[in-house]
Amino acid sequence: MNRAELEGHRRQLEDALAAVFRTATAANHHDPGALSISGLGGCTRRAAYQLARYAPTDDHSHQEQRASHLGQATHDWVLPRLAAQLGDELTLVEHDVVLPVRGLQIPGRLDLFTLAIGGGLLVDLKTHGYDQGDDGDEPSRARLLQLYGYATALRLMGYVIQAVAVVPMSRIHGGTSGVWIGEFGPKQESFVDARVRDLLRHAKAPAFAPRDAHRGPGLDLTCDSCPYMSMCWPGAEPAQSAEVRTDADIVAHALGYAEAAAQERDWKKEKKYHLAALGRTRPDRYTANGYEVEVKILPGGKRLDQTGAKELLKENNLPVPQTTDKDSRRAVVHRRPPS
């Protein structure tokens, strides 16, 4: 079999893999114009459009959405096994609920609820890549709104619930560092009610609702997958058309790029320095100057040895595979010449 035939088979295999994810996206299609509990903490403008029953302008059912499907596959494997480990008490797994609030009926699907821990515990499993874990910090406002929304729906259905938990799980190595547990009560329930009240107010004029610092298509993944992208960002395809209109815009973005690049280099050096200093520290909790720090040893992952791979290809008289990058721009900042 010659190289051209092998390359053809490789492309055929890659196309089949892509089709797997596109088919899954189409099969899992839901109403993008309906607000769900998972969207309570998302973009305010998107939720306002949904509550005002605006028709979506963008269909993303043809996209692969690989991270989402791989995350769902992890849920399907982990949650039933976790439920079995927790005991025989009442446990709900990937259970549909409805949140009745301020005249609305907001649907959602929770991950796991059990009476085996804490007098009623709701667990939300969040899959992520290498660098997206929360390390035990309190979850974001958006994630808490989703979690409290599920918990409120359960309580109104008659279940006793006293605590909620977020379990971050790496899709790479399965680590669950950063499990967070918090209480649930009237204060958390009122947080959800206040958010829905705010969304209903914005639904009266959705086009003026805040975008919550989302930067637009091509610049923000949330915007790229939004069903109202074209309505929210008219004429902003490509994204640069919404950001750069004058010479002053170009200079501002070039300066921002240069400053961010400089800070990135400095912060990487700083991180390496502090990690090296902690390299032989015994894992434990340490307290000083009003802070408590926990030193952990995290499992290492495997990564491609590019130098070794190139040497093996050379030894076997095989060409090193190359890809062609898209054109990109770099901003070189010069000082204004003296007048």
C-alpha atoms as a printed R data frame, in Angstrom:
    type eleno elety resid chain resno       x      y      z
1   ATOM     1    CA   MET     A     1   0.000  0.000  0.000
2   ATOM     2    CA   ASN     A     2   1.586  3.300 -1.072
3   ATOM     3    CA   ARG     A     3   1.691  6.555  0.867
4   ATOM     4    CA   ALA     A     4  -1.131  8.165 -1.130
5   ATOM     5    CA   GLU     A     5  -3.460  5.259 -0.319
6   ATOM     6    CA   LEU     A     6  -2.569  5.418  3.377
7   ATOM     7    CA   GLU     A     7  -3.200  9.168  3.390
8   ATOM     8    CA   GLY     A     8  -6.591  8.592  1.762
9   ATOM     9    CA   HIS     A     9  -7.506  6.049  4.434
10  ATOM    10    CA   ARG     A    10  -6.397  8.454  7.167
11  ATOM    11    CA   ARG     A    11  -8.651 11.191  5.776
12  ATOM    12    CA   GLN     A    12 -11.523  8.714  5.523
13  ATOM    13    CA   LEU     A    13 -11.070  7.764  9.181
14  ATOM    14    CA   GLU     A    14 -10.910 11.427 10.283
15  ATOM    15    CA   ASP     A    15 -14.057 12.234  8.286
16  ATOM    16    CA   ALA     A    16 -15.862  9.316  9.935
17  ATOM    17    CA   LEU     A    17 -14.830 10.518 13.392
18  ATOM    18    CA   ALA     A    18 -16.084 14.031 12.632
19  ATOM    19    CA   ALA     A    19 -19.372 12.574 11.369
20  ATOM    20    CA   VAL     A    20 -19.819 10.709 14.682
21  ATOM    21    CA   PHE     A    21 -19.860 13.990 16.606
22  ATOM    22    CA   ARG     A    22 -21.981 15.867 14.046
23  ATOM    23    CA   THR     A    23 -24.569 13.082 14.120
24  ATOM    24    CA   ALA     A    24 -24.615 13.170 17.922
25  ATOM    25    CA   THR     A    25 -25.147 16.954 17.885
26  ATOM    26    CA   ALA     A    26 -28.084 16.642 15.493
27  ATOM    27    CA   ALA     A    27 -29.626 13.795 17.532
28  ATOM    28    CA   ASN     A    28 -29.289 15.780 20.774
29  ATOM    29    CA   HIS     A    29 -30.898 18.901 19.328
30  ATOM    30    CA   HIS     A    30 -33.051 20.820 21.813
31  ATOM    31    CA   ASP     A    31 -35.028 24.024 21.569
32  ATOM    32    CA   PRO     A    32 -32.370 26.777 21.571
33  ATOM    33    CA   GLY     A    33 -35.094 29.381 22.058
34  ATOM    34    CA   ALA     A    34 -36.147 28.041 25.477
35  ATOM    35    CA   LEU     A    35 -34.473 29.020 28.744
36  ATOM    36    CA   SER     A    36 -33.347 26.055 30.868
37  ATOM    37    CA   ILE     A    37 -32.040 25.886 34.425
38  ATOM    38    CA   SER     A    38 -28.509 25.474 33.083
39  ATOM    39    CA   GLY     A    39 -28.890 28.834 31.337
40  ATOM    40    CA   LEU     A    40 -29.928 30.795 34.447
41  ATOM    41    CA   GLY     A    41 -26.376 31.897 35.111
42  ATOM    42    CA   GLY     A    42 -25.364 32.243 31.471
43  ATOM    43    CA   CYS     A    43 -25.381 35.325 29.256
44  ATOM    44    CA   THR     A    44 -28.079 37.759 30.389
45  ATOM    45    CA   ARG     A    45 -28.903 38.924 26.874
46  ATOM    46    CA   ARG     A    46 -29.302 35.364 25.597
47  ATOM    47    CA   ALA     A    47 -31.651 34.517 28.480
48  ATOM    48    CA   ALA     A    48 -33.608 37.723 27.849
49  ATOM    49    CA   TYR     A    49 -34.077 36.791 24.182
50  ATOM    50    CA   GLN     A    50 -35.280 33.328 25.266
51  ATOM    51    CA   LEU     A    51 -37.767 34.646 27.816
52  ATOM    52    CA   ALA     A    52 -39.097 37.134 25.252
53  ATOM    53    CA   ARG     A    53 -39.543 34.140 22.870
54  ATOM    54    CA   TYR     A    54 -37.397 35.581 20.095
55  ATOM    55    CA   ALA     A    55 -36.789 33.063 17.306
56  ATOM    56    CA   PRO     A    56 -33.130 31.896 17.193
57  ATOM    57    CA   THR     A    57 -31.110 33.187 14.238
58  ATOM    58    CA   ASP     A    58 -28.275 30.636 14.258
59  ATOM    59    CA   ASP     A    59 -28.417 26.842 14.027
60  ATOM    60    CA   HIS     A    60 -25.458 24.999 15.556
61  ATOM    61    CA   SER     A    61 -26.860 21.464 15.221
62  ATOM    62    CA   HIS     A    62 -24.375 20.732 12.406
63  ATOM    63    CA   GLN     A    63 -21.299 21.369 14.567
64  ATOM    64    CA   GLU     A    64 -19.176 18.633 16.117
65  ATOM    65    CA   GLN     A    65 -19.128 19.949 19.733
66  ATOM    66    CA   ARG     A    66 -16.634 17.268 20.710
67  ATOM    67    CA   ALA     A    67 -15.912 18.496 24.243
68  ATOM    68    CA   SER     A    68 -19.628 18.516 25.055
69  ATOM    69    CA   HIS     A    69 -20.201 14.980 23.796
70  ATOM    70    CA   LEU     A    70 -17.102 13.608 25.516
71  ATOM    71    CA   GLY     A    71 -18.287 15.287 28.709
72  ATOM    72    CA   GLN     A    72 -21.707 13.662 28.348
73  ATOM    73    CA   ALA     A    73 -20.075 10.261 27.783
74  ATOM    74    CA   THR     A    74 -18.196 10.742 31.070
75  ATOM    75    CA   HIS     A    75 -21.469 11.592 32.827
76  ATOM    76    CA   ASP     A    76 -23.138  8.475 31.413
77  ATOM    77    CA   TRP     A    77 -20.327  6.259 32.708
78  ATOM    78    CA   VAL     A    78 -19.556  7.872 36.071
79  ATOM    79    CA   LEU     A    79 -22.940  8.892 37.520
80  ATOM    80    CA   PRO     A    80 -24.661  5.466 37.726
81  ATOM    81    CA   ARG     A    81 -21.530  3.952 39.268
82  ATOM    82    CA   LEU     A    82 -21.250  6.827 41.757
83  ATOM    83    CA   ALA     A    83 -24.901  6.333 42.723
84  ATOM    84    CA   ALA     A    84 -24.264  2.631 43.321
85  ATOM    85    CA   GLN     A    85 -21.320  3.435 45.618
86  ATOM    86    CA   LEU     A    86 -23.302  5.903 47.720
87  ATOM    87    CA   GLY     A    87 -25.756  3.316 49.032
88  ATOM    88    CA   ASP     A    88 -29.381  2.221 48.876
89  ATOM    89    CA   GLU     A    89 -30.988  5.480 49.951
90  ATOM    90    CA   LEU     A    90 -33.054  7.353 47.402
91  ATOM    91    CA   THR     A    91 -30.866  8.498 44.512
92  ATOM    92    CA   LEU     A    92 -31.878 10.274 41.308
93  ATOM    93    CA   VAL     A    93 -29.484 10.138 38.336
94  ATOM    94    CA   GLU     A    94 -29.768 12.512 35.333
95  ATOM    95    CA   HIS     A    95 -33.283 13.360 36.424
96  ATOM    96    CA   ASP     A    96 -35.600 15.836 34.674
97  ATOM    97    CA   VAL     A    97 -36.984 18.603 36.904
98  ATOM    98    CA   VAL     A    98 -39.023 21.780 36.419
99  ATOM    99    CA   LEU     A    99 -38.432 24.998 38.344
100 ATOM   100    CA   PRO     A   100 -41.680 26.948 38.906
101 ATOM   101    CA   VAL     A   101 -40.693 30.538 39.618
102 ATOM   102    CA   ARG     A   102 -42.420 33.890 39.017
103 ATOM   103    CA   GLY     A   103 -44.974 32.365 36.679
104 ATOM   104    CA   LEU     A   104 -42.376 30.464 34.643
105 ATOM   105    CA   GLN     A   105 -41.822 26.734 34.281
106 ATOM   106    CA   ILE     A   106 -38.087 26.374 33.630
107 ATOM   107    CA   PRO     A   107 -36.957 22.831 32.728
108 ATOM   108    CA   GLY     A   108 -33.635 21.220 33.535
109 ATOM   109    CA   ARG     A   109 -31.846 17.930 34.084
110 ATOM   110    CA   LEU     A   110 -29.795 17.454 37.254
111 ATOM   111    CA   ASP     A   111 -26.835 15.081 37.459
112 ATOM   112    CA   LEU     A   112 -27.304 13.289 40.782
113 ATOM   113    CA   PHE     A   113 -29.328 13.718 43.968
114 ATOM   114    CA   THR     A   114 -28.955 11.418 46.970
115 ATOM   115    CA   LEU     A   115 -30.259 11.131 50.518
116 ATOM   116    CA   ALA     A   116 -27.183  9.068 51.449
117 ATOM   117    CA   ILE     A   117 -25.060 12.142 52.308
118 ATOM   118    CA   GLY     A   118 -25.780 15.299 54.271
119 ATOM   119    CA   GLY     A   119 -29.528 14.904 54.637
120 ATOM   120    CA   GLY     A   120 -30.046 15.381 50.908
121 ATOM   121    CA   LEU     A   121 -27.162 16.261 48.550
122 ATOM   122    CA   LEU     A   122 -27.259 17.481 44.958
123 ATOM   123    CA   VAL     A   123 -24.107 16.676 42.939
124 ATOM   124    CA   ASP     A   124 -23.145 18.424 39.710
125 ATOM   125    CA   LEU     A   125 -20.378 16.760 37.680
126 ATOM   126    CA   LYS     A   126 -18.341 19.207 35.564
127 ATOM   127    CA   THR     A   127 -15.816 17.823 33.090
128 ATOM   128    CA   HIS     A   128 -12.900 19.998 32.014
129 ATOM   129    CA   GLY     A   129  -9.484 19.977 30.355
130 ATOM   130    CA   TYR     A   130  -6.085 20.165 32.079
131 ATOM   131    CA   ASP     A   131  -6.216 23.777 33.244
132 ATOM   132    CA   GLN     A   132  -9.888 24.456 33.882
133 ATOM   133    CA   GLY     A   133 -10.399 23.044 37.375
134 ATOM   134    CA   ASP     A   134 -11.493 25.209 40.299
135 ATOM   135    CA   ASP     A   135  -9.091 23.699 42.892
136 ATOM   136    CA   GLY     A   136 -11.724 23.797 45.623
137 ATOM   137    CA   ASP     A   137 -12.601 27.480 45.222
138 ATOM   138    CA   GLU     A   138 -16.255 28.482 45.374
139 ATOM   139    CA   PRO     A   139 -17.815 27.892 41.960
140 ATOM   140    CA   SER     A   140 -18.580 30.828 39.699
141 ATOM   141    CA   ARG     A   141 -21.817 32.776 40.048
142 ATOM   142    CA   ALA     A   142 -23.107 31.163 36.831
143 ATOM   143    CA   ARG     A   143 -22.442 27.655 38.116
144 ATOM   144    CA   LEU     A   144 -23.996 28.395 41.505
145 ATOM   145    CA   LEU     A   145 -27.173 29.730 39.871
146 ATOM   146    CA   GLN     A   146 -27.492 26.514 37.889
147 ATOM   147    CA   LEU     A   147 -26.865 24.386 40.971
148 ATOM   148    CA   TYR     A   148 -29.240 26.340 43.195
149 ATOM   149    CA   GLY     A   149 -31.852 26.252 40.420
150 ATOM   150    CA   TYR     A   150 -31.819 22.453 40.402
151 ATOM   151    CA   ALA     A   151 -31.910 22.364 44.209
152 ATOM   152    CA   THR     A   152 -34.862 24.777 44.364
153 ATOM   153    CA   ALA     A   153 -36.748 22.672 41.837
154 ATOM   154    CA   LEU     A   154 -36.129 19.563 43.953
155 ATOM   155    CA   ARG     A   155 -37.310 21.247 47.146
156 ATOM   156    CA   LEU     A   156 -40.494 22.449 45.469
157 ATOM   157    CA   MET     A   157 -41.070 18.864 44.303
158 ATOM   158    CA   GLY     A   158 -41.067 17.795 47.960
159 ATOM   159    CA   TYR     A   159 -37.501 16.556 48.423
160 ATOM   160    CA   VAL     A   160 -35.435 17.465 51.470
161 ATOM   161    CA   ILE     A   161 -32.136 18.983 50.351
162 ATOM   162    CA   GLN     A   162 -29.513 20.569 52.599
163 ATOM   163    CA   ALA     A   163 -26.297 20.648 50.546
164 ATOM   164    CA   VAL     A   164 -24.992 20.973 46.994
165 ATOM   165    CA   ALA     A   165 -21.667 19.857 45.523
166 ATOM   166    CA   VAL     A   166 -19.604 20.426 42.394
167 ATOM   167    CA   VAL     A   167 -17.289 17.608 41.259
168 ATOM   168    CA   PRO     A   168 -14.799 18.850 38.637
169 ATOM   169    CA   MET     A   169 -13.393 15.923 36.641
170 ATOM   170    CA   SER     A   170 -10.601 16.156 34.105
171 ATOM   171    CA   ARG     A   171 -11.405 14.603 30.727
172 ATOM   172    CA   ILE     A   172  -7.658 14.003 30.382
173 ATOM   173    CA   HIS     A   173  -6.707 11.971 33.466
174 ATOM   174    CA   GLY     A   174  -9.946 11.676 35.482
175 ATOM   175    CA   GLY     A   175  -8.701 13.734 38.441
176 ATOM   176    CA   THR     A   176 -11.300 15.227 40.789
177 ATOM   177    CA   SER     A   177  -9.117 17.720 42.648
178 ATOM   178    CA   GLY     A   178 -11.242 20.623 43.821
179 ATOM   179    CA   VAL     A   179 -14.510 18.975 44.939
180 ATOM   180    CA   TRP     A   180 -16.633 21.743 46.486
181 ATOM   181    CA   ILE     A   181 -19.597 21.368 48.880
182 ATOM   182    CA   GLY     A   182 -21.832 24.123 50.206
183 ATOM   183    CA   GLU     A   183 -25.087 24.420 52.110
184 ATOM   184    CA   PHE     A   184 -28.466 25.013 50.519
185 ATOM   185    CA   GLY     A   185 -31.260 26.929 52.199
186 ATOM   186    CA   PRO     A   186 -33.549 29.971 51.886
187 ATOM   187    CA   LYS     A   187 -30.637 32.330 51.141
188 ATOM   188    CA   GLN     A   188 -29.548 30.288 48.128
189 ATOM   189    CA   GLU     A   189 -33.156 29.897 46.959
190 ATOM   190    CA   SER     A   190 -33.660 33.677 47.064
191 ATOM   191    CA   PHE     A   191 -30.526 34.053 44.910
192 ATOM   192    CA   VAL     A   192 -32.302 32.128 42.134
193 ATOM   193    CA   ASP     A   193 -35.519 34.121 42.537
194 ATOM   194    CA   ALA     A   194 -33.627 37.430 42.288
195 ATOM   195    CA   ARG     A   195 -31.894 36.266 39.094
196 ATOM   196    CA   VAL     A   196 -35.177 35.285 37.438
197 ATOM   197    CA   ARG     A   197 -36.716 38.609 38.462
198 ATOM   198    CA   ASP     A   198 -33.772 40.392 36.841
199 ATOM   199    CA   LEU     A   199 -34.044 38.322 33.649
200 ATOM   200    CA   LEU     A   200 -37.771 39.058 33.332
201 ATOM   201    CA   ARG     A   201 -37.000 42.764 33.571
202 ATOM   202    CA   HIS     A   202 -34.404 42.496 30.803
203 ATOM   203    CA   ALA     A   203 -36.789 40.415 28.666
204 ATOM   204    CA   LYS     A   204 -38.875 43.572 28.153
205 ATOM   205    CA   ALA     A   205 -36.022 44.983 26.020
206 ATOM   206    CA   PRO     A   206 -33.633 42.092 25.219
207 ATOM   207    CA   ALA     A   207 -31.496 44.065 22.749
208 ATOM   208    CA   PHE     A   208 -30.393 46.309 25.635
209 ATOM   209    CA   ALA     A   209 -29.670 43.522 28.120
210 ATOM   210    CA   PRO     A   210 -26.000 43.213 29.162
211 ATOM   211    CA   ARG     A   211 -23.779 40.775 27.305
212 ATOM   212    CA   ASP     A   212 -21.928 40.009 30.568
213 ATOM   213    CA   ALA     A   213 -18.504 40.921 29.131
214 ATOM   214    CA   HIS     A   214 -18.723 38.418 26.272
215 ATOM   215    CA   ARG     A   215 -16.639 39.788 23.408
216 ATOM   216    CA   GLY     A   216 -18.454 38.576 20.322
217 ATOM   217    CA   PRO     A   217 -18.129 35.909 17.600
218 ATOM   218    CA   GLY     A   218 -14.596 34.837 16.878
219 ATOM   219    CA   LEU     A   219 -13.459 36.277 20.197
220 ATOM   220    CA   ASP     A   220 -15.602 34.336 22.677
221 ATOM   221    CA   LEU     A   221 -16.648 30.656 22.579
222 ATOM   222    CA   THR     A   222 -19.951 31.484 24.272
223 ATOM   223    CA   CYS     A   223 -20.814 33.875 21.451
224 ATOM   224    CA   ASP     A   224 -19.669 31.428 18.772
225 ATOM   225    CA   SER     A   225 -22.253 28.860 19.899
226 ATOM   226    CA   CYS     A   226 -25.066 31.285 20.767
227 ATOM   227    CA   PRO     A   227 -28.398 30.760 18.951
228 ATOM   228    CA   TYR     A   228 -28.804 34.566 18.812
229 ATOM   229    CA   MET     A   229 -25.298 35.402 17.585
230 ATOM   230    CA   SER     A   230 -26.393 37.177 14.390
231 ATOM   231    CA   MET     A   231 -29.099 39.116 16.220
232 ATOM   232    CA   CYS     A   232 -26.846 40.140 19.091
233 ATOM   233    CA   TRP     A   233 -23.828 40.989 16.892
234 ATOM   234    CA   PRO     A   234 -25.268 42.144 13.552
235 ATOM   235    CA   GLY     A   235 -22.582 42.477 10.926
236 ATOM   236    CA   ALA     A   236 -19.878 41.180 13.253
237 ATOM   237    CA   GLU     A   237 -18.676 38.361 11.021
238 ATOM   238    CA   PRO     A   238 -15.730 38.247 11.055
239 ATOM   239    CA   ALA     A   239 -15.275 39.457 14.599
240 ATOM   240    CA   GLN     A   240 -12.756 42.138 13.627
241 ATOM   241    CA   SER     A   241 -15.503 44.184 11.977
242 ATOM   242    CA   ALA     A   242 -17.055 44.782 15.402
243 ATOM   243    CA   GLU     A   243 -13.754 45.653 17.076
244 ATOM   244    CA   VAL     A   244 -11.632 47.582 14.588
245 ATOM   245    CA   ARG     A   245 -13.055 50.547 12.716
246 ATOM   246    CA   THR     A   246 -10.435 53.323 13.001
247 ATOM   247    CA   ASP     A   247  -6.658 53.726 13.283
248 ATOM   248    CA   ALA     A   248  -7.171 54.427 16.979
249 ATOM   249    CA   ASP     A   249  -8.851 51.011 17.358
250 ATOM   250    CA   ILE     A   250  -5.866 49.317 15.694
251 ATOM   251    CA   VAL     A   251  -3.378 51.105 17.946
252 ATOM   252    CA   ALA     A   252  -5.417 50.292 21.075
253 ATOM   253    CA   HIS     A   253  -5.565 46.574 20.256
254 ATOM   254    CA   ALA     A   254  -1.885 46.480 19.267
255 ATOM   255    CA   LEU     A   255  -0.908 48.065 22.590
256 ATOM   256    CA   GLY     A   256  -3.197 45.669 24.470
257 ATOM   257    CA   TYR     A   257  -1.605 42.711 22.658
258 ATOM   258    CA   ALA     A   258   1.938 43.886 23.413
259 ATOM   259    CA   GLU     A   259   1.158 44.528 27.099
260 ATOM   260    CA   ALA     A   260  -0.574 41.169 27.509
261 ATOM   261    CA   ALA     A   261   2.331 39.335 25.834
262 ATOM   262    CA   ALA     A   262   4.820 41.017 28.187
263 ATOM   263    CA   GLN     A   263   2.726 40.173 31.246
264 ATOM   264    CA   GLU     A   264   2.329 36.576 30.052
265 ATOM   265    CA   ARG     A   265   6.106 36.114 29.844
266 ATOM   266    CA   ASP     A   266   6.626 37.643 33.283
267 ATOM   267    CA   TRP     A   267   3.874 35.588 34.930
268 ATOM   268    CA   LYS     A   268   5.181 32.332 33.411
269 ATOM   269    CA   LYS     A   269   8.630 33.066 34.900
270 ATOM   270    CA   GLU     A   270   6.996 33.902 38.234
271 ATOM   271    CA   LYS     A   271   4.981 30.663 38.265
272 ATOM   272    CA   LYS     A   272   8.069 28.559 37.507
273 ATOM   273    CA   TYR     A   273  10.023 30.303 40.272
274 ATOM   274    CA   HIS     A   274   7.392 29.696 42.969
275 ATOM   275    CA   LEU     A   275   6.723 26.098 41.865
276 ATOM   276    CA   ALA     A   276  10.457 25.361 42.006
277 ATOM   277    CA   ALA     A   277  10.576 26.790 45.533
278 ATOM   278    CA   LEU     A   278   7.742 24.470 46.580
279 ATOM   279    CA   GLY     A   279   9.245 21.477 44.780
280 ATOM   280    CA   ARG     A   280  10.240 19.526 47.915
281 ATOM   281    CA   THR     A   281   7.502 20.766 50.235
282 ATOM   282    CA   ARG     A   282   5.639 18.013 52.088
283 ATOM   283    CA   PRO     A   283   1.934 17.828 51.081
284 ATOM   284    CA   ASP     A   284  -0.062 19.303 53.976
285 ATOM   285    CA   ARG     A   285  -1.996 22.382 55.088
286 ATOM   286    CA   TYR     A   286   0.031 25.439 56.117
287 ATOM   287    CA   THR     A   287  -1.145 28.618 57.899
288 ATOM   288    CA   ALA     A   288   0.590 32.005 58.072
289 ATOM   289    CA   ASN     A   289  -0.214 35.711 57.713
290 ATOM   290    CA   GLY     A   290  -3.954 35.077 57.711
291 ATOM   291    CA   TYR     A   291  -3.808 32.559 54.840
292 ATOM   292    CA   GLU     A   292  -4.290 28.807 54.766
293 ATOM   293    CA   VAL     A   293  -2.573 26.967 51.909
294 ATOM   294    CA   GLU     A   294  -2.886 23.318 50.996
295 ATOM   295    CA   VAL     A   295   0.052 21.808 49.110
296 ATOM   296    CA   LYS     A   296  -0.998 18.892 46.893
297 ATOM   297    CA   ILE     A   297   0.770 16.466 44.596
298 ATOM   298    CA   LEU     A   298  -1.230 16.178 41.384
299 ATOM   299    CA   PRO     A   299  -0.839 13.217 39.024
300 ATOM   300    CA   GLY     A   300   1.332 13.962 36.017
301 ATOM   301    CA   GLY     A   301   0.037 13.451 32.500
302 ATOM   302    CA   LYS     A   302   1.767 12.213 29.365
303 ATOM   303    CA   ARG     A   303   2.611 14.584 26.537
304 ATOM   304    CA   LEU     A   304   4.148 14.114 23.126
305 ATOM   305    CA   ASP     A   305   7.954 14.173 23.035
306 ATOM   306    CA   GLN     A   306   8.257 16.146 19.807
307 ATOM   307    CA   THR     A   307  12.053 15.882 19.616
308 ATOM   308    CA   GLY     A   308  11.957 12.114 20.114
309 ATOM   309    CA   ALA     A   309   9.153 11.713 17.581
310 ATOM   310    CA   LYS     A   310  11.115 13.666 14.950
311 ATOM   311    CA   GLU     A   311  14.222 11.546 15.577
312 ATOM   312    CA   LEU     A   312  12.234  8.315 15.137
313 ATOM   313    CA   LEU     A   313  10.785  9.557 11.870
314 ATOM   314    CA   LYS     A   314  14.267 10.502 10.655
315 ATOM   315    CA   GLU     A   315  15.719  7.117 11.617
316 ATOM   316    CA   ASN     A   316  12.996  5.400  9.586
317 ATOM   317    CA   ASN     A   317  13.415  7.757  6.604
318 ATOM   318    CA   LEU     A   318   9.901  9.148  7.063
319 ATOM   319    CA   PRO     A   319   9.067 12.799  6.467
320 ATOM   320    CA   VAL     A   320   7.977 14.870  9.439
321 ATOM   321    CA   PRO     A   321   4.243 15.693  8.947
322 ATOM   322    CA   GLN     A   322   3.645 19.383  8.409
323 ATOM   323    CA   THR     A   323   0.514 21.507  8.569
324 ATOM   324    CA   THR     A   324  -0.045 24.913  7.090
325 ATOM   325    CA   ASP     A   325  -1.132 27.555  9.569
326 ATOM   326    CA   LYS     A   326  -3.604 30.244  8.636
327 ATOM   327    CA   ASP     A   327  -2.213 33.705  8.071
328 ATOM   328    CA   SER     A   328  -1.837 35.587 11.345
329 ATOM   329    CA   ARG     A   329  -0.813 39.090 12.297
330 ATOM   330    CA   ARG     A   330   1.596 40.321 14.909
331 ATOM   331    CA   ALA     A   331   1.573 43.874 16.212
332 ATOM   332    CA   VAL     A   332   5.014 45.479 16.596
333 ATOM   333    CA   VAL     A   333   4.676 48.619 18.688
334 ATOM   334    CA   HIS     A   334   7.024 51.510 17.879
335 ATOM   335    CA   ARG     A   335   7.271 54.730 19.823
336 ATOM   336    CA   ARG     A   336   5.955 57.808 18.082
337 ATOM   337    CA   PRO     A   337   8.953 59.619 16.512
338 ATOM   338    CA   PRO     A   338   9.724 62.962 18.166
339 ATOM   339    CA   SER     A   339   8.170 65.886 16.356
